[in-house]
Amino acid sequence: MKYVKWFDEISKEDVGIAGGKGANLGEMVKAGFPIPPGFVITINAFEEFLEGAKERGKKAQIARIISEVDVKNTEELEKVSALAREIVESTPIPEKIEEEIREAYRKLCEIVGEEVAVAVRSSATAEDVPDASFAGQQETYLWIKGEDEVVKHVLKCWSSLYTPRAIAYRATKGFDHYEVSIAVVVQKMVNSRSSGVMFTLNPTNGDESQIVIESAWGLGEAIVSGEVTPDRFVVDKVTKEILDRTISPKLVWCVYKDGKVVHEEVPEDLREKPSLSDEEIVYLAEIGKKIEEHYSHPMDIEWAIDKDFDFPKNVFILQARPETVWSQKKKEPVIGKKSGFDLLMERALTPFKIPK
């Protein structure tokens, strides 16, 4: 296929083909981590979609429009964003690209054994890089089922390259709007009992000896949107001991119900309960440590526990990106401002008493 790559056909070196998210999912599949099956609609598909013979120059046209906008002017930013998205969503997808998307979805259904519900996720070329986090700048659509719906939401993901947040973030970080492009990940949906994020360092103080897991019931969107305060577990990276746990009252969850994703109140008997078992916490921490070792970098990882499977087959990794806050800070000596040499010299020069 020219416009579609399966996860096992790509690696972290393929950001220019699959975007940051798609490339990392491929990398983790190849490394043996538990990733839900899926494929990537490549950057080539988007570029050919906008720069095809009949529509040549649309991407340049959009880039020119948004490069002139004052991103501090919210009203103007939203107006330009809406115009750019309209240009994308009103452009027909070339037949050869659309047919490959449909064919890949049908194959995924065969692999899973049913008409599968999928997550359709944007994967921009400038996201998930070590010096910038584009998390949440483009859009993701959950529980999408059927060929027509998949095609429709691929188009929406493409246009989400021009959300107000994405335009403003690129402008602030100095990325060229014309140079940034987008792929789309289509991946089997996890029927999430619990989900959350995991940092392979402590995000409150940068301690690299600890892994921190934040977890809530249902889909991770309730955490991302700030609607729920998640449970928090701190794990020793070496001994896997659970050092600290904070169980928060979880009043709201995001779940799939009656054909759509809804936010509603958590049943009372679950609100005060831990959203992860101890064995799930330790298992997640083990996977997190291995992912960090694989990338040789502290990582920010999204995960989910599937209610349809038993432990440990119920644990899935949805995304992994380099941690960008503490990793960019200049490392200082562990003890105040003193280097190891300073400490050794200080110790050598300290007078000592000879026991009488």
PDB file of N, CA, C and O in Angstrom, residues 259-297:
ATOM      1  N   GLY A 259     -23.852   4.058  22.039  1.00  0.00           N
ATOM      2  CA  GLY A 259     -23.314   4.482  20.751  1.00  0.00           C
ATOM      3  C   GLY A 259     -22.528   5.765  20.755  1.00  0.00           C
ATOM      4  O   GLY A 259     -22.181   6.294  19.694  1.00  0.00           O
ATOM      5  N   LYS A 260     -22.218   6.295  21.924  1.00  0.00           N
ATOM      6  CA  LYS A 260     -21.419   7.528  21.947  1.00  0.00           C
ATOM      7  C   LYS A 260     -20.610   7.624  23.237  1.00  0.00           C
ATOM      8  O   LYS A 260     -20.899   6.912  24.220  1.00  0.00           O
ATOM      9  N   VAL A 261     -19.618   8.486  23.224  1.00  0.00           N
ATOM     10  CA  VAL A 261     -18.773   8.709  24.396  1.00  0.00           C
ATOM     11  C   VAL A 261     -19.421   9.789  25.256  1.00  0.00           C
ATOM     12  O   VAL A 261     -19.732  10.882  24.772  1.00  0.00           O
ATOM     13  N   VAL A 262     -19.671   9.466  26.531  1.00  0.00           N
ATOM     14  CA  VAL A 262     -20.363  10.411  27.413  1.00  0.00           C
ATOM     15  C   VAL A 262     -19.576  10.605  28.711  1.00  0.00           C
ATOM     16  O   VAL A 262     -18.801   9.744  29.133  1.00  0.00           O
ATOM     17  N   HIS A 263     -19.780  11.735  29.334  1.00  0.00           N
ATOM     18  CA  HIS A 263     -19.228  12.024  30.655  1.00  0.00           C
ATOM     19  C   HIS A 263     -20.397  11.936  31.639  1.00  0.00           C
ATOM     20  O   HIS A 263     -21.412  12.611  31.463  1.00  0.00           O
ATOM     21  N   GLU A 264     -20.257  11.116  32.669  1.00  0.00           N
ATOM     22  CA  GLU A 264     -21.340  10.991  33.636  1.00  0.00           C
ATOM     23  C   GLU A 264     -20.780  10.663  35.019  1.00  0.00           C
ATOM     24  O   GLU A 264     -19.572  10.441  35.180  1.00  0.00           O
ATOM     25  N   GLU A 265     -21.669  10.637  36.014  1.00  0.00           N
ATOM     26  CA  GLU A 265     -21.233  10.388  37.387  1.00  0.00           C
ATOM     27  C   GLU A 265     -20.774   8.940  37.565  1.00  0.00           C
ATOM     28  O   GLU A 265     -21.384   8.013  37.016  1.00  0.00           O
ATOM     29  N   VAL A 266     -19.719   8.757  38.334  1.00  0.00           N
ATOM     30  CA  VAL A 266     -19.215   7.415  38.657  1.00  0.00           C
ATOM     31  C   VAL A 266     -20.157   6.769  39.688  1.00  0.00           C
ATOM     32  O   VAL A 266     -20.588   7.455  40.632  1.00  0.00           O
ATOM     33  N   PRO A 267     -20.514   5.496  39.523  1.00  0.00           N
ATOM     34  CA  PRO A 267     -21.338   4.834  40.542  1.00  0.00           C
ATOM     35  C   PRO A 267     -20.715   4.977  41.934  1.00  0.00           C
ATOM     36  O   PRO A 267     -19.486   4.934  42.080  1.00  0.00           O
ATOM     37  N   GLU A 268     -21.544   5.136  42.938  1.00  0.00           N
ATOM     38  CA  GLU A 268     -21.054   5.443  44.289  1.00  0.00           C
ATOM     39  C   GLU A 268     -20.083   4.398  44.833  1.00  0.00           C
ATOM     40  O   GLU A 268     -19.129   4.721  45.530  1.00  0.00           O
ATOM     41  N   ASP A 269     -20.323   3.125  44.508  1.00  0.00           N
ATOM     42  CA  ASP A 269     -19.472   2.075  45.078  1.00  0.00           C
ATOM     43  C   ASP A 269     -18.060   2.063  44.482  1.00  0.00           C
ATOM     44  O   ASP A 269     -17.179   1.358  44.986  1.00  0.00           O
ATOM     45  N   LEU A 270     -17.836   2.829  43.401  1.00  0.00           N
ATOM     46  CA  LEU A 270     -16.501   2.876  42.786  1.00  0.00           C
ATOM     47  C   LEU A 270     -15.717   4.146  43.140  1.00  0.00           C
ATOM     48  O   LEU A 270     -14.505   4.197  42.977  1.00  0.00           O
ATOM     49  N   ARG A 271     -16.398   5.169  43.605  1.00  0.00           N
ATOM     50  CA  ARG A 271     -15.772   6.489  43.738  1.00  0.00           C
ATOM     51  C   ARG A 271     -14.534   6.484  44.634  1.00  0.00           C
ATOM     52  O   ARG A 271     -13.540   7.127  44.329  1.00  0.00           O
ATOM     53  N   GLU A 272     -14.591   5.764  45.741  1.00  0.00           N
ATOM     54  CA  GLU A 272     -13.478   5.784  46.697  1.00  0.00           C
ATOM     55  C   GLU A 272     -12.529   4.598  46.510  1.00  0.00           C
ATOM     56  O   GLU A 272     -11.542   4.466  47.223  1.00  0.00           O
ATOM     57  N   LYS A 273     -12.831   3.720  45.560  1.00  0.00           N
ATOM     58  CA  LYS A 273     -12.001   2.526  45.345  1.00  0.00           C
ATOM     59  C   LYS A 273     -10.791   2.857  44.472  1.00  0.00           C
ATOM     60  O   LYS A 273     -10.897   3.680  43.548  1.00  0.00           O
ATOM     61  N   PRO A 274      -9.655   2.195  44.729  1.00  0.00           N
ATOM     62  CA  PRO A 274      -8.503   2.371  43.825  1.00  0.00           C
ATOM     63  C   PRO A 274      -8.870   1.918  42.412  1.00  0.00           C
ATOM     64  O   PRO A 274      -9.515   0.876  42.245  1.00  0.00           O
ATOM     65  N   SER A 275      -8.466   2.664  41.416  1.00  0.00           N
ATOM     66  CA  SER A 275      -8.798   2.319  40.034  1.00  0.00           C
ATOM     67  C   SER A 275      -7.795   1.342  39.429  1.00  0.00           C
ATOM     68  O   SER A 275      -7.940   0.944  38.265  1.00  0.00           O
ATOM     69  N   LEU A 276      -6.777   0.950  40.186  1.00  0.00           N
ATOM     70  CA  LEU A 276      -5.812  -0.072  39.755  1.00  0.00           C
ATOM     71  C   LEU A 276      -5.543  -1.031  40.912  1.00  0.00           C
ATOM     72  O   LEU A 276      -5.504  -0.611  42.074  1.00  0.00           O
ATOM     73  N   SER A 277      -5.348  -2.308  40.598  1.00  0.00           N
ATOM     74  CA  SER A 277      -4.901  -3.261  41.619  1.00  0.00           C
ATOM     75  C   SER A 277      -3.388  -3.117  41.790  1.00  0.00           C
ATOM     76  O   SER A 277      -2.699  -2.557  40.919  1.00  0.00           O
ATOM     77  N   ASP A 278      -2.858  -3.644  42.886  1.00  0.00           N
ATOM     78  CA  ASP A 278      -1.412  -3.564  43.116  1.00  0.00           C
ATOM     79  C   ASP A 278      -0.628  -4.272  42.010  1.00  0.00           C
ATOM     80  O   ASP A 278       0.421  -3.790  41.558  1.00  0.00           O
ATOM     81  N   GLU A 279      -1.133  -5.432  41.556  1.00  0.00           N
ATOM     82  CA  GLU A 279      -0.398  -6.155  40.515  1.00  0.00           C
ATOM     83  C   GLU A 279      -0.407  -5.374  39.197  1.00  0.00           C
ATOM     84  O   GLU A 279       0.571  -5.396  38.441  1.00  0.00           O
ATOM     85  N   GLU A 280      -1.484  -4.639  38.918  1.00  0.00           N
ATOM     86  CA  GLU A 280      -1.526  -3.810  37.708  1.00  0.00           C
ATOM     87  C   GLU A 280      -0.556  -2.630  37.833  1.00  0.00           C
ATOM     88  O   GLU A 280       0.104  -2.246  36.860  1.00  0.00           O
ATOM     89  N   ILE A 281      -0.482  -2.037  39.031  1.00  0.00           N
ATOM     90  CA  ILE A 281       0.446  -0.919  39.253  1.00  0.00           C
ATOM     91  C   ILE A 281       1.887  -1.366  38.987  1.00  0.00           C
ATOM     92  O   ILE A 281       2.641  -0.716  38.256  1.00  0.00           O
ATOM     93  N   VAL A 282       2.261  -2.491  39.593  1.00  0.00           N
ATOM     94  CA  VAL A 282       3.638  -2.972  39.457  1.00  0.00           C
ATOM     95  C   VAL A 282       3.934  -3.379  38.004  1.00  0.00           C
ATOM     96  O   VAL A 282       5.003  -3.065  37.461  1.00  0.00           O
ATOM     97  N   TYR A 283       2.971  -4.017  37.364  1.00  0.00           N
ATOM     98  CA  TYR A 283       3.166  -4.439  35.975  1.00  0.00           C
ATOM     99  C   TYR A 283       3.325  -3.238  35.048  1.00  0.00           C
ATOM    100  O   TYR A 283       4.196  -3.213  34.165  1.00  0.00           O
ATOM    101  N   LEU A 284       2.480  -2.210  35.268  1.00  0.00           N
ATOM    102  CA  LEU A 284       2.616  -0.987  34.467  1.00  0.00           C
ATOM    103  C   LEU A 284       3.993  -0.360  34.676  1.00  0.00           C
ATOM    104  O   LEU A 284       4.638   0.102  33.717  1.00  0.00           O
ATOM    105  N   ALA A 285       4.434  -0.322  35.938  1.00  0.00           N
ATOM    106  CA  ALA A 285       5.748   0.275  36.232  1.00  0.00           C
ATOM    107  C   ALA A 285       6.869  -0.492  35.527  1.00  0.00           C
ATOM    108  O   ALA A 285       7.827   0.106  35.013  1.00  0.00           O
ATOM    109  N   GLU A 286       6.752  -1.813  35.501  1.00  0.00           N
ATOM    110  CA  GLU A 286       7.765  -2.622  34.803  1.00  0.00           C
ATOM    111  C   GLU A 286       7.802  -2.276  33.314  1.00  0.00           C
ATOM    112  O   GLU A 286       8.880  -2.123  32.717  1.00  0.00           O
ATOM    113  N   ILE A 287       6.604  -2.139  32.710  1.00  0.00           N
ATOM    114  CA  ILE A 287       6.550  -1.779  31.284  1.00  0.00           C
ATOM    115  C   ILE A 287       7.128  -0.384  31.077  1.00  0.00           C
ATOM    116  O   ILE A 287       7.891  -0.136  30.136  1.00  0.00           O
ATOM    117  N   GLY A 288       6.771   0.549  31.975  1.00  0.00           N
ATOM    118  CA  GLY A 288       7.280   1.918  31.856  1.00  0.00           C
ATOM    119  C   GLY A 288       8.794   1.964  31.897  1.00  0.00           C
ATOM    120  O   GLY A 288       9.433   2.676  31.107  1.00  0.00           O
ATOM    121  N   LYS A 289       9.384   1.204  32.823  1.00  0.00           N
ATOM    122  CA  LYS A 289      10.843   1.171  32.931  1.00  0.00           C
ATOM    123  C   LYS A 289      11.469   0.626  31.642  1.00  0.00           C
ATOM    124  O   LYS A 289      12.467   1.155  31.138  1.00  0.00           O
ATOM    125  N   LYS A 290      10.862  -0.420  31.078  1.00  0.00           N
ATOM    126  CA  LYS A 290      11.399  -1.001  29.838  1.00  0.00           C
ATOM    127  C   LYS A 290      11.278  -0.021  28.669  1.00  0.00           C
ATOM    128  O   LYS A 290      12.164   0.054  27.813  1.00  0.00           O
ATOM    129  N   ILE A 291      10.162   0.733  28.627  1.00  0.00           N
ATOM    130  CA  ILE A 291      10.004   1.717  27.544  1.00  0.00           C
ATOM    131  C   ILE A 291      11.058   2.811  27.678  1.00  0.00           C
ATOM    132  O   ILE A 291      11.669   3.238  26.695  1.00  0.00           O
ATOM    133  N   GLU A 292      11.297   3.260  28.915  1.00  0.00           N
ATOM    134  CA  GLU A 292      12.343   4.273  29.132  1.00  0.00           C
ATOM    135  C   GLU A 292      13.707   3.735  28.695  1.00  0.00           C
ATOM    136  O   GLU A 292      14.489   4.440  28.037  1.00  0.00           O
ATOM    137  N   GLU A 293      14.000   2.492  29.056  1.00  0.00           N
ATOM    138  CA  GLU A 293      15.284   1.894  28.653  1.00  0.00           C
ATOM    139  C   GLU A 293      15.380   1.789  27.132  1.00  0.00           C
ATOM    140  O   GLU A 293      16.446   2.014  26.548  1.00  0.00           O
ATOM    141  N   HIS A 294      14.263   1.463  26.503  1.00  0.00           N
ATOM    142  CA  HIS A 294      14.269   1.317  25.044  1.00  0.00           C
ATOM    143  C   HIS A 294      14.593   2.645  24.356  1.00  0.00           C
ATOM    144  O   HIS A 294      15.333   2.682  23.373  1.00  0.00           O
ATOM    145  N   TYR A 295      14.022   3.731  24.886  1.00  0.00           N
ATOM    146  CA  TYR A 295      14.224   5.045  24.265  1.00  0.00           C
ATOM    147  C   TYR A 295      15.419   5.802  24.859  1.00  0.00           C
ATOM    148  O   TYR A 295      15.793   6.863  24.350  1.00  0.00           O
ATOM    149  N   SER A 296      15.972   5.293  25.968  1.00  0.00           N
ATOM    150  CA  SER A 296      17.084   5.968  26.664  1.00  0.00           C
ATOM    151  C   SER A 296      16.713   7.400  27.030  1.00  0.00           C
ATOM    152  O   SER A 296      17.516   8.346  26.877  1.00  0.00           O
ATOM    153  N   HIS A 297      15.469   7.561  27.514  1.00  0.00           N
ATOM    154  CA  HIS A 297      14.977   8.907  27.823  1.00  0.00           C
ATOM    155  C   HIS A 297      13.763   8.760  28.752  1.00  0.00           C
ATOM    156  O   HIS A 297      12.952   7.863  28.560  1.00  0.00           O
TER     157      HIS A 297
END
